[in-house]
Short mmCIF file of C-alpha atoms in Angstrom, two decimals:
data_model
loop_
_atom_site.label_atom_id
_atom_site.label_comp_id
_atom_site.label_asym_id
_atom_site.label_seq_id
_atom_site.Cartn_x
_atom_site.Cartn_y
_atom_site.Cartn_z
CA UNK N 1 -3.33 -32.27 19.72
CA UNK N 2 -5.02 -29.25 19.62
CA UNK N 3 -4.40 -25.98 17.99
CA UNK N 4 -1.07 -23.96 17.53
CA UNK N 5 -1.56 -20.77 18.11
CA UNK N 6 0.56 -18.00 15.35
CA UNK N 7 1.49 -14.52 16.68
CA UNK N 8 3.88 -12.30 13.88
CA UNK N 9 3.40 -8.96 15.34
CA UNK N 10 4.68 -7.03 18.16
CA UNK N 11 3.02 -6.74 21.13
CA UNK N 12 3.46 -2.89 21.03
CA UNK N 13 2.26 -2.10 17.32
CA UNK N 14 -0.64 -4.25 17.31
CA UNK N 15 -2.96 -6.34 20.03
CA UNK N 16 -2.62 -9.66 18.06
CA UNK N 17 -1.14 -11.22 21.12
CA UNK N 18 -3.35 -10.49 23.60
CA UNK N 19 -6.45 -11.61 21.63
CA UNK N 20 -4.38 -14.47 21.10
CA UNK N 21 -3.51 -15.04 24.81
CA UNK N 22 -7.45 -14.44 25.70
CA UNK N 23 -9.03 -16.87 23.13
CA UNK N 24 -6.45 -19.54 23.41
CA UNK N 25 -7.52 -23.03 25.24
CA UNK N 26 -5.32 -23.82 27.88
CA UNK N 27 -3.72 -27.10 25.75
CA UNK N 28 -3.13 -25.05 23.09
CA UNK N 29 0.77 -23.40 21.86
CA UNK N 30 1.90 -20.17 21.00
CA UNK N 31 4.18 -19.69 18.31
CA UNK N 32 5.87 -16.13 18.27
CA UNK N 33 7.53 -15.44 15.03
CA UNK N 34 8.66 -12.43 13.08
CA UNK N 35 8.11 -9.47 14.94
CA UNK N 36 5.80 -11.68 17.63
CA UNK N 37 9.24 -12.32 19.20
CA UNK N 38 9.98 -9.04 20.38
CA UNK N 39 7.12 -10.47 23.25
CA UNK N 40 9.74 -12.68 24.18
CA UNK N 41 11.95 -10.31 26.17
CA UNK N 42 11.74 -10.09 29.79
CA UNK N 43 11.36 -7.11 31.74
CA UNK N 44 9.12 -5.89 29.56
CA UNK N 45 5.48 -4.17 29.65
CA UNK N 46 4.36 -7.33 27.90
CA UNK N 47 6.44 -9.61 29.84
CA UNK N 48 3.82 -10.04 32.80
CA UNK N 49 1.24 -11.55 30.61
CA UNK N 50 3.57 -13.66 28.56
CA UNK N 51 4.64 -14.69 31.64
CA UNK N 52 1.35 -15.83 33.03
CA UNK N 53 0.57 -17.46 30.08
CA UNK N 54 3.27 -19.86 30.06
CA UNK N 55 1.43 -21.79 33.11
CA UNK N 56 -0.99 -22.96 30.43
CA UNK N 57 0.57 -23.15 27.30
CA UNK N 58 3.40 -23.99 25.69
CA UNK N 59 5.53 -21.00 24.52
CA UNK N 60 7.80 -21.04 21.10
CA UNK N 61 10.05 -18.29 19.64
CA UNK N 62 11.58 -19.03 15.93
CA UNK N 63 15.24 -18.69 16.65
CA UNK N 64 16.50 -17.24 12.94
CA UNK N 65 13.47 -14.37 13.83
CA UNK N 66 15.05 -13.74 17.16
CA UNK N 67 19.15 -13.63 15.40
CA UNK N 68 17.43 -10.97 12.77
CA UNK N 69 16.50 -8.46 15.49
CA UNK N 70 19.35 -8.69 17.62
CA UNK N 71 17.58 -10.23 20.25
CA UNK N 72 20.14 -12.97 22.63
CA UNK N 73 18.48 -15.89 24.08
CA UNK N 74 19.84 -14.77 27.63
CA UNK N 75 17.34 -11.59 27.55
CA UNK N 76 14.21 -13.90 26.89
CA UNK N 77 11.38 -14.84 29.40
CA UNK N 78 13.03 -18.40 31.07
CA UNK N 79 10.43 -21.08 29.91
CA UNK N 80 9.83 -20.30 25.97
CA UNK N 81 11.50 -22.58 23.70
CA UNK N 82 13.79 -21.59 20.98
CA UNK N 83 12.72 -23.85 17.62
CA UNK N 84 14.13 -23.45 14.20
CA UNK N 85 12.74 -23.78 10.85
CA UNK N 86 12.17 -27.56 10.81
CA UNK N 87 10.74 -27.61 14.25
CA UNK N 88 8.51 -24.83 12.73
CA UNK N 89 6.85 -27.59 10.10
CA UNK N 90 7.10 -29.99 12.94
CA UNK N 91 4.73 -27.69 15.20
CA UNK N 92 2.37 -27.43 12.50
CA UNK N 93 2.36 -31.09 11.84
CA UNK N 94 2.23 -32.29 15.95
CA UNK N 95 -0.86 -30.17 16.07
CA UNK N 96 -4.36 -30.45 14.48
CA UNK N 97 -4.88 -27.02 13.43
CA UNK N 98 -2.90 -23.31 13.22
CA UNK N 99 -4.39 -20.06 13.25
CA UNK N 100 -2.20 -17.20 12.45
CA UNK N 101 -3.59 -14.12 14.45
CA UNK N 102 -2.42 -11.67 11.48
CA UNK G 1 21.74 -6.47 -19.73
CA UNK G 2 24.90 -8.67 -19.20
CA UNK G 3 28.79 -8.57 -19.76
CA UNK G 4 29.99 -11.91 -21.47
CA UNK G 5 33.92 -12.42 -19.78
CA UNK G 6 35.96 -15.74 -20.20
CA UNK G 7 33.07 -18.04 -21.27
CA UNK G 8 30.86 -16.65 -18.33
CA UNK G 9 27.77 -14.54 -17.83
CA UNK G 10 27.35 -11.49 -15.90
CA UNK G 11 23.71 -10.11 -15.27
CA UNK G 12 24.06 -6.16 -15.06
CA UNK G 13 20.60 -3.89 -14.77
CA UNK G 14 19.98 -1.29 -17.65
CA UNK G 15 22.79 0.65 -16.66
CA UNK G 16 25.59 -1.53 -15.79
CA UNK G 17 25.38 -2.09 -12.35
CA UNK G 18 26.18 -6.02 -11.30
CA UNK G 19 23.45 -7.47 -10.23
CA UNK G 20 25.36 -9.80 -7.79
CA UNK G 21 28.02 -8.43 -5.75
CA UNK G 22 29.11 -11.87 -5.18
CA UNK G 23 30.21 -12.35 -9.07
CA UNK G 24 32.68 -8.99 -8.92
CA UNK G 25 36.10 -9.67 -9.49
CA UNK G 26 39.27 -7.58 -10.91
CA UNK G 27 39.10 -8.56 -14.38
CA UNK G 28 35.25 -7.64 -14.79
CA UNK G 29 36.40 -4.50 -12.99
CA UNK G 30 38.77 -4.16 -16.25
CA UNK G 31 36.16 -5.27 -18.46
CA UNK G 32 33.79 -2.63 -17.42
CA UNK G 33 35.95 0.26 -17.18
CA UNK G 34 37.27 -1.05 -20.89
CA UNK G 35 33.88 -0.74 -21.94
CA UNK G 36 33.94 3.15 -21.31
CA UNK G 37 37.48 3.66 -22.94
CA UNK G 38 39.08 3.86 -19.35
CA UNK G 39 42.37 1.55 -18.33
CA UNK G 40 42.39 0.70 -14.80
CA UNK G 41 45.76 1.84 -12.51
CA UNK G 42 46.96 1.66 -9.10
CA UNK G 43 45.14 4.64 -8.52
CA UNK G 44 41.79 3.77 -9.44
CA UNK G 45 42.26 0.27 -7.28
CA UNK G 46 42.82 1.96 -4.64
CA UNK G 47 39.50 3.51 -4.34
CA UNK G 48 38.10 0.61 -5.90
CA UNK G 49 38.98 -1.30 -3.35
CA UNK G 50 38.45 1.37 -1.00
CA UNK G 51 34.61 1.43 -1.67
CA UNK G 52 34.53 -2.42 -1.91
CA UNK G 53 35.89 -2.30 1.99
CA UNK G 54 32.93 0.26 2.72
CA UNK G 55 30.01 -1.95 0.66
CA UNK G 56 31.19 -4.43 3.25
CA UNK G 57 31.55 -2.75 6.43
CA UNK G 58 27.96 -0.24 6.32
CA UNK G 59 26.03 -2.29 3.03
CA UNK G 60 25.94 1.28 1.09
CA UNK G 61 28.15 2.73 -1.10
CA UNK G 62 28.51 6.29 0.21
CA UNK G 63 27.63 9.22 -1.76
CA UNK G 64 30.17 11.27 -2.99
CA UNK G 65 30.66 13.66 -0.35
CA UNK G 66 30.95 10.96 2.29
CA UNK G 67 33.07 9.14 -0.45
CA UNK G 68 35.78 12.34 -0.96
CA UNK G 69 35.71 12.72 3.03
CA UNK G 70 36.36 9.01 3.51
CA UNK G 71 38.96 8.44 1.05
CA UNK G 72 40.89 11.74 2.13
CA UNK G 73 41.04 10.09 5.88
CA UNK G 74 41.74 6.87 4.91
CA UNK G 75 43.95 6.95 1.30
CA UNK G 76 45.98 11.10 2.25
CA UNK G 77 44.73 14.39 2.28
CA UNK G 78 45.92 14.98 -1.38
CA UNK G 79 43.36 12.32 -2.55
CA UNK G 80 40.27 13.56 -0.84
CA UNK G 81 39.73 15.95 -2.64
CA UNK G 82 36.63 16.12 -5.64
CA UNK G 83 39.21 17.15 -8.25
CA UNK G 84 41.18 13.68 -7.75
CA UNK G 85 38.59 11.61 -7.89
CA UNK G 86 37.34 13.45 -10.95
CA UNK G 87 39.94 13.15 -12.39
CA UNK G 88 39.98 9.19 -11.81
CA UNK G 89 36.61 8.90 -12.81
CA UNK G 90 35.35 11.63 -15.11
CA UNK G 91 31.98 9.93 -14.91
CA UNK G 92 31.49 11.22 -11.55
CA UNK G 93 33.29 9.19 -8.96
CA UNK G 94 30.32 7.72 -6.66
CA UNK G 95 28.91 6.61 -9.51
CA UNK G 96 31.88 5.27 -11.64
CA UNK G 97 33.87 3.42 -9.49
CA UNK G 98 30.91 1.96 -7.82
CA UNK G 99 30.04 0.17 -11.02
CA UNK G 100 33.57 -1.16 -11.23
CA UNK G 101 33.62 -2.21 -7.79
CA UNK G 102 30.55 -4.39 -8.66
CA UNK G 103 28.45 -2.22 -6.13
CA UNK G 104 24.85 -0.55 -6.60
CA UNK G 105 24.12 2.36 -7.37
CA UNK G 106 25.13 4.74 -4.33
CA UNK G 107 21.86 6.12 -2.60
CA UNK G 108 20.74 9.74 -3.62
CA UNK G 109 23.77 9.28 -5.55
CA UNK G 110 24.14 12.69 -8.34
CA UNK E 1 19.79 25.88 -1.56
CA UNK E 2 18.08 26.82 1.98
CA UNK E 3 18.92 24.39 4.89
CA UNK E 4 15.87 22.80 6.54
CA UNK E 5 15.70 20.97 9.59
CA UNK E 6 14.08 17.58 8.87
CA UNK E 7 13.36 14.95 11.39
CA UNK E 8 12.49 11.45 10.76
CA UNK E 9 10.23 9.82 12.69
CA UNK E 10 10.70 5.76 13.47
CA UNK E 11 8.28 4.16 14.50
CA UNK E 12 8.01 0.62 12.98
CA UNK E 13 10.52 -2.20 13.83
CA UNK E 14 12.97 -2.95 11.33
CA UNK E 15 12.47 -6.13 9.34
CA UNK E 16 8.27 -6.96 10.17
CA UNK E 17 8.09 -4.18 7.21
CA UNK E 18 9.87 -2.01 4.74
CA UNK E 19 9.70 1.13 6.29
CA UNK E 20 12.64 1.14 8.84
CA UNK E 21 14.64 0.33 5.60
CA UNK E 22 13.06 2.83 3.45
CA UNK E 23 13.56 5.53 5.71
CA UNK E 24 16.78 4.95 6.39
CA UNK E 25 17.56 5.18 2.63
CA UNK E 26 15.62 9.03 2.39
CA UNK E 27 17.80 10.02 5.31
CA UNK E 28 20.75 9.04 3.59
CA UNK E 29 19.63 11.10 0.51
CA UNK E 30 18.38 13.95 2.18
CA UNK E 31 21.65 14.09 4.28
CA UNK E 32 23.71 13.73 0.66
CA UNK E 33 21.95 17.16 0.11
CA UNK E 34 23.24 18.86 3.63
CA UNK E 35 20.06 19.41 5.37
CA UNK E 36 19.98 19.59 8.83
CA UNK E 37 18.84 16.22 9.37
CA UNK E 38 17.71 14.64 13.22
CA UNK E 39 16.01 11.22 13.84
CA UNK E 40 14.12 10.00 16.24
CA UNK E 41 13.00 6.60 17.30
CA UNK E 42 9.78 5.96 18.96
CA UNK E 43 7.69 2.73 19.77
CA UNK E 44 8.65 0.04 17.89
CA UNK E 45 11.31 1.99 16.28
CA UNK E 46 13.43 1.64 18.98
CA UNK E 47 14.28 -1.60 17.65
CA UNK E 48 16.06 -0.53 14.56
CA UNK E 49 18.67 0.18 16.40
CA UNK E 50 19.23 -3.12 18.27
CA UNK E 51 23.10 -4.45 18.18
CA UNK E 52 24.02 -7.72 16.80
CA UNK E 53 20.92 -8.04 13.93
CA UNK E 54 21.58 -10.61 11.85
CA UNK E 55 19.22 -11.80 8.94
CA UNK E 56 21.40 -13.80 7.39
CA UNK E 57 18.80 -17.12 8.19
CA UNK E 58 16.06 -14.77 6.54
CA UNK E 59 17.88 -14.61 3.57
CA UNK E 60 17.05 -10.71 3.48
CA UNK E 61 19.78 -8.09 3.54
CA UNK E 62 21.10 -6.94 6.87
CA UNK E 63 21.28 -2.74 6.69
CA UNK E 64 21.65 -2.60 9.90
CA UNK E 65 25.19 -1.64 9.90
CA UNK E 66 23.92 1.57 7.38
CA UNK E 67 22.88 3.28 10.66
CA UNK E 68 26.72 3.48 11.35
CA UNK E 69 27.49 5.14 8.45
CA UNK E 70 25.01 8.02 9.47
CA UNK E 71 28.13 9.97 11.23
CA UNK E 72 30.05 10.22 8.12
CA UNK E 73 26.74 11.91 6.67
CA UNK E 74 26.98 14.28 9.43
CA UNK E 75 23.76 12.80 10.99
CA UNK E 76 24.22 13.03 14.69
CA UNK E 77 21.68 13.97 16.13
CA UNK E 78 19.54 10.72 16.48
CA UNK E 79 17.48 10.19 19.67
CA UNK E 80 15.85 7.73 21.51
CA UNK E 81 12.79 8.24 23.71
CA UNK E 82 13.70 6.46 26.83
CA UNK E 83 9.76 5.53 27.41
CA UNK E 84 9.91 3.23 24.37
CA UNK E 85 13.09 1.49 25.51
CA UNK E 86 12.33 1.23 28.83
CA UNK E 87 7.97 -0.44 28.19
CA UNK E 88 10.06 -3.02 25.86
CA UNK E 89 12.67 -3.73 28.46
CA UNK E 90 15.81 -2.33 26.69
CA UNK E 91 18.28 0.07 27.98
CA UNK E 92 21.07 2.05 25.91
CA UNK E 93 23.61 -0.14 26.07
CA UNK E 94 21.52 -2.90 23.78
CA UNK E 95 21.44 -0.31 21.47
CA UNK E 96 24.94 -0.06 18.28
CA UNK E 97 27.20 2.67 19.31
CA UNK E 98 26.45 5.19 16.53
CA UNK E 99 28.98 8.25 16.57
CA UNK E 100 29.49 11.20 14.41
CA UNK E 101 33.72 13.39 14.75
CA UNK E 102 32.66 17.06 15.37
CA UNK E 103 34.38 19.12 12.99
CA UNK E 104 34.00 21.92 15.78
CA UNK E 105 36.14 19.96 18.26
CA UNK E 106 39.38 18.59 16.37
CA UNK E 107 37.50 15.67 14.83
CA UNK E 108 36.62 14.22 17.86
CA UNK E 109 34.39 11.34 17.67
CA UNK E 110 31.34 11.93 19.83
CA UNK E 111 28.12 9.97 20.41
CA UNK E 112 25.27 10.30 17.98
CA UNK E 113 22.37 8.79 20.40
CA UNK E 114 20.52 10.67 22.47
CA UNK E 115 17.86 9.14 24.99
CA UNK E 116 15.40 11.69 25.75
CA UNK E 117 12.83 12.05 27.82
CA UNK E 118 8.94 12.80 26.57
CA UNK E 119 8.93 16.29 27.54
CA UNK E 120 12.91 16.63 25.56
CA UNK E 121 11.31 14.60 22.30
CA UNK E 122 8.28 17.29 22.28
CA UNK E 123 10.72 20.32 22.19
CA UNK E 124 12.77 18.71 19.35
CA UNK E 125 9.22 18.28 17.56
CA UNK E 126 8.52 21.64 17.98
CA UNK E 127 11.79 23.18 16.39
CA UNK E 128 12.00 21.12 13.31
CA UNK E 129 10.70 22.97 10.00
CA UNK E 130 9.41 19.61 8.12
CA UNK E 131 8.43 16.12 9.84
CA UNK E 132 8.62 13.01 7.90
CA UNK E 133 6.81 9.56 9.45
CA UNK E 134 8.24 6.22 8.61
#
């Protein structure tokens, strides 16, 4: 498989996701952890493009990340998938390559 | 620094402050106050314990204003005041009965 | 000593970096010292104030509850510009129910939060006498 994509920063303090979202192949996954999961809530000003992008990649959100900042599953854009820690290593393992978009 | 009680090691920093809140319990509370000359009564449990209940519910001990406030609400007007908890701990309350209570330091704590 | 009004200005979200935490902790001490002390939270800040944190899975500690202690510091005046809750989808109700008693009104226990408007948040910039930025 191809490359996992690594977002750690918020949508609305940095643009780390959006380059992300622009230079990522269409096979490709997005991870969203630390405070890259606050791009997980819908209803959002980020929401749209989050939302678009899930018709080409596969979306992930690291669950203990999401518990630390008080954000609920119910409040998150339907379609990402919740993972914990070991699917974390398993992500980096299924795919060839991750790059962290620090 | 550490306090050696009943065979076992407790880690303190360089002012006697427990390192882990987790290892507190009412003999090392004894052991501490002991080691400043002080005996520990009903009295001083009380706001111990009091401060112990407050660690848990906001993670801060509360400084000593918010401390005399607190305790005068929740323990009787007569023992909110600064002079009874003086009085219980000459070492300045905040400070003192935070250390027995196994807590840190209180923030901007004088 | 002279009372200043101070406000703290949030910014950052809480556990991404050590400044929600750190400013949270000079409130506390400046408030210790009864200044008149207001906070606001702004962009990412907003999300300090979340309900329900728990970092217990990050193995880092969880001040969240601190905030609620800010009422018996006699910090209540802590607002929210609605603009940053509203772009990141989040209304006052996700926010904790922080409350302060007013020793003016028989103890009575009163909100603490404030969502303002930008035009509200400018005027409370204006009247402060120092600024701090977290």
């Amino acid at each position: 498989m191809s490359v996992l994509h690594i977002v750690n920063k918020s949508p609305y303090d940095r643009n780390s996701l959006h380059t992300c979202l622009r230079l990522a192949q269409p096979d490709s996954a997005i991870l969203l952890i630390e405070d890259g999961i606050y791009a997980s809530i819908k209803n959002a000003a980020a929401s749209e493009s989050v939302q678009q992008a899930l018709n080409s990649h596969q979306i992930y959100a690291l669950q203990p990340d999401l518990e630390a900042r008080g954000i609920d599953p119910e409040r998150m854009i339907a379609g990402i998938s919740l993972i914990d820690y070991d699917g974390f290593v398993k992500l980096t393992t299924d795919y060839d390559k991750s790059q962290s978009w620090l | 620094m550490a306090i050696e009680l009943s065979g076992k090691t407790y880690e303190t920093d360089e002012e006697g402050y427990l390192v882990n809140l987790a290892d507190w319990n009412d003999e090392l509370a004894s052991e501490m106050a002991k080691a400043d000359g002080a005996v520990l009564e009903d009295n001083h449990w009380e706001v111990i314990n009091f401060l112990r209940d407050y660690y848990e519910e906001y993670q801060i001990a509360p400084a000593v204003r918010v401390l005399t406030k607190a305790v005068g609400k929740k323990l009787g007007k007569d023992k909110g005041t600064s002079k009874y908890l003086y009085e219980l701990f000459p070492y300045g309350p905040a400070k003192q009965a935070c250390k027995y209570a196994g807590l840190p330091k209180p923030t901007g704590c004088v | 000593m002279a009372t200043k009004k101070f406000l703290y200005v949030n910014r950052k979200a809480p556990h991404g970096s050590i400044y929600a935490l750190e400013s949270l902790e000079v409130v506390l001490i400046a408030a210790a010292f009864e200044q008149d002390v207001s906070l606001a939270f702004v962009d990412d800040g907003v999300y300090q104030l979340l309900q329900n944190q728990d970092t217990g899975k990050l193995g880092s500690k969880n001040f969240s509850p601190t905030y609620k202690a800010l009422g018996d510091y006699d910090v209540s005046k802590i607002y929210v510009d609605q603009e940053s809750l509203e772009q990141r989808g989040l209304n006052k109700q996700d926010l904790m129910p922080l409350v302060y008693e007013d020793e003016d009104d028989d103890w009575a226990e009163k909100d603490s939060i404030h969502v303002v408007s930008s035009t509200e948040l400018a005027e409370i910039i204006e009247q402060q006498d120092v600024i701090l930025n977290f």
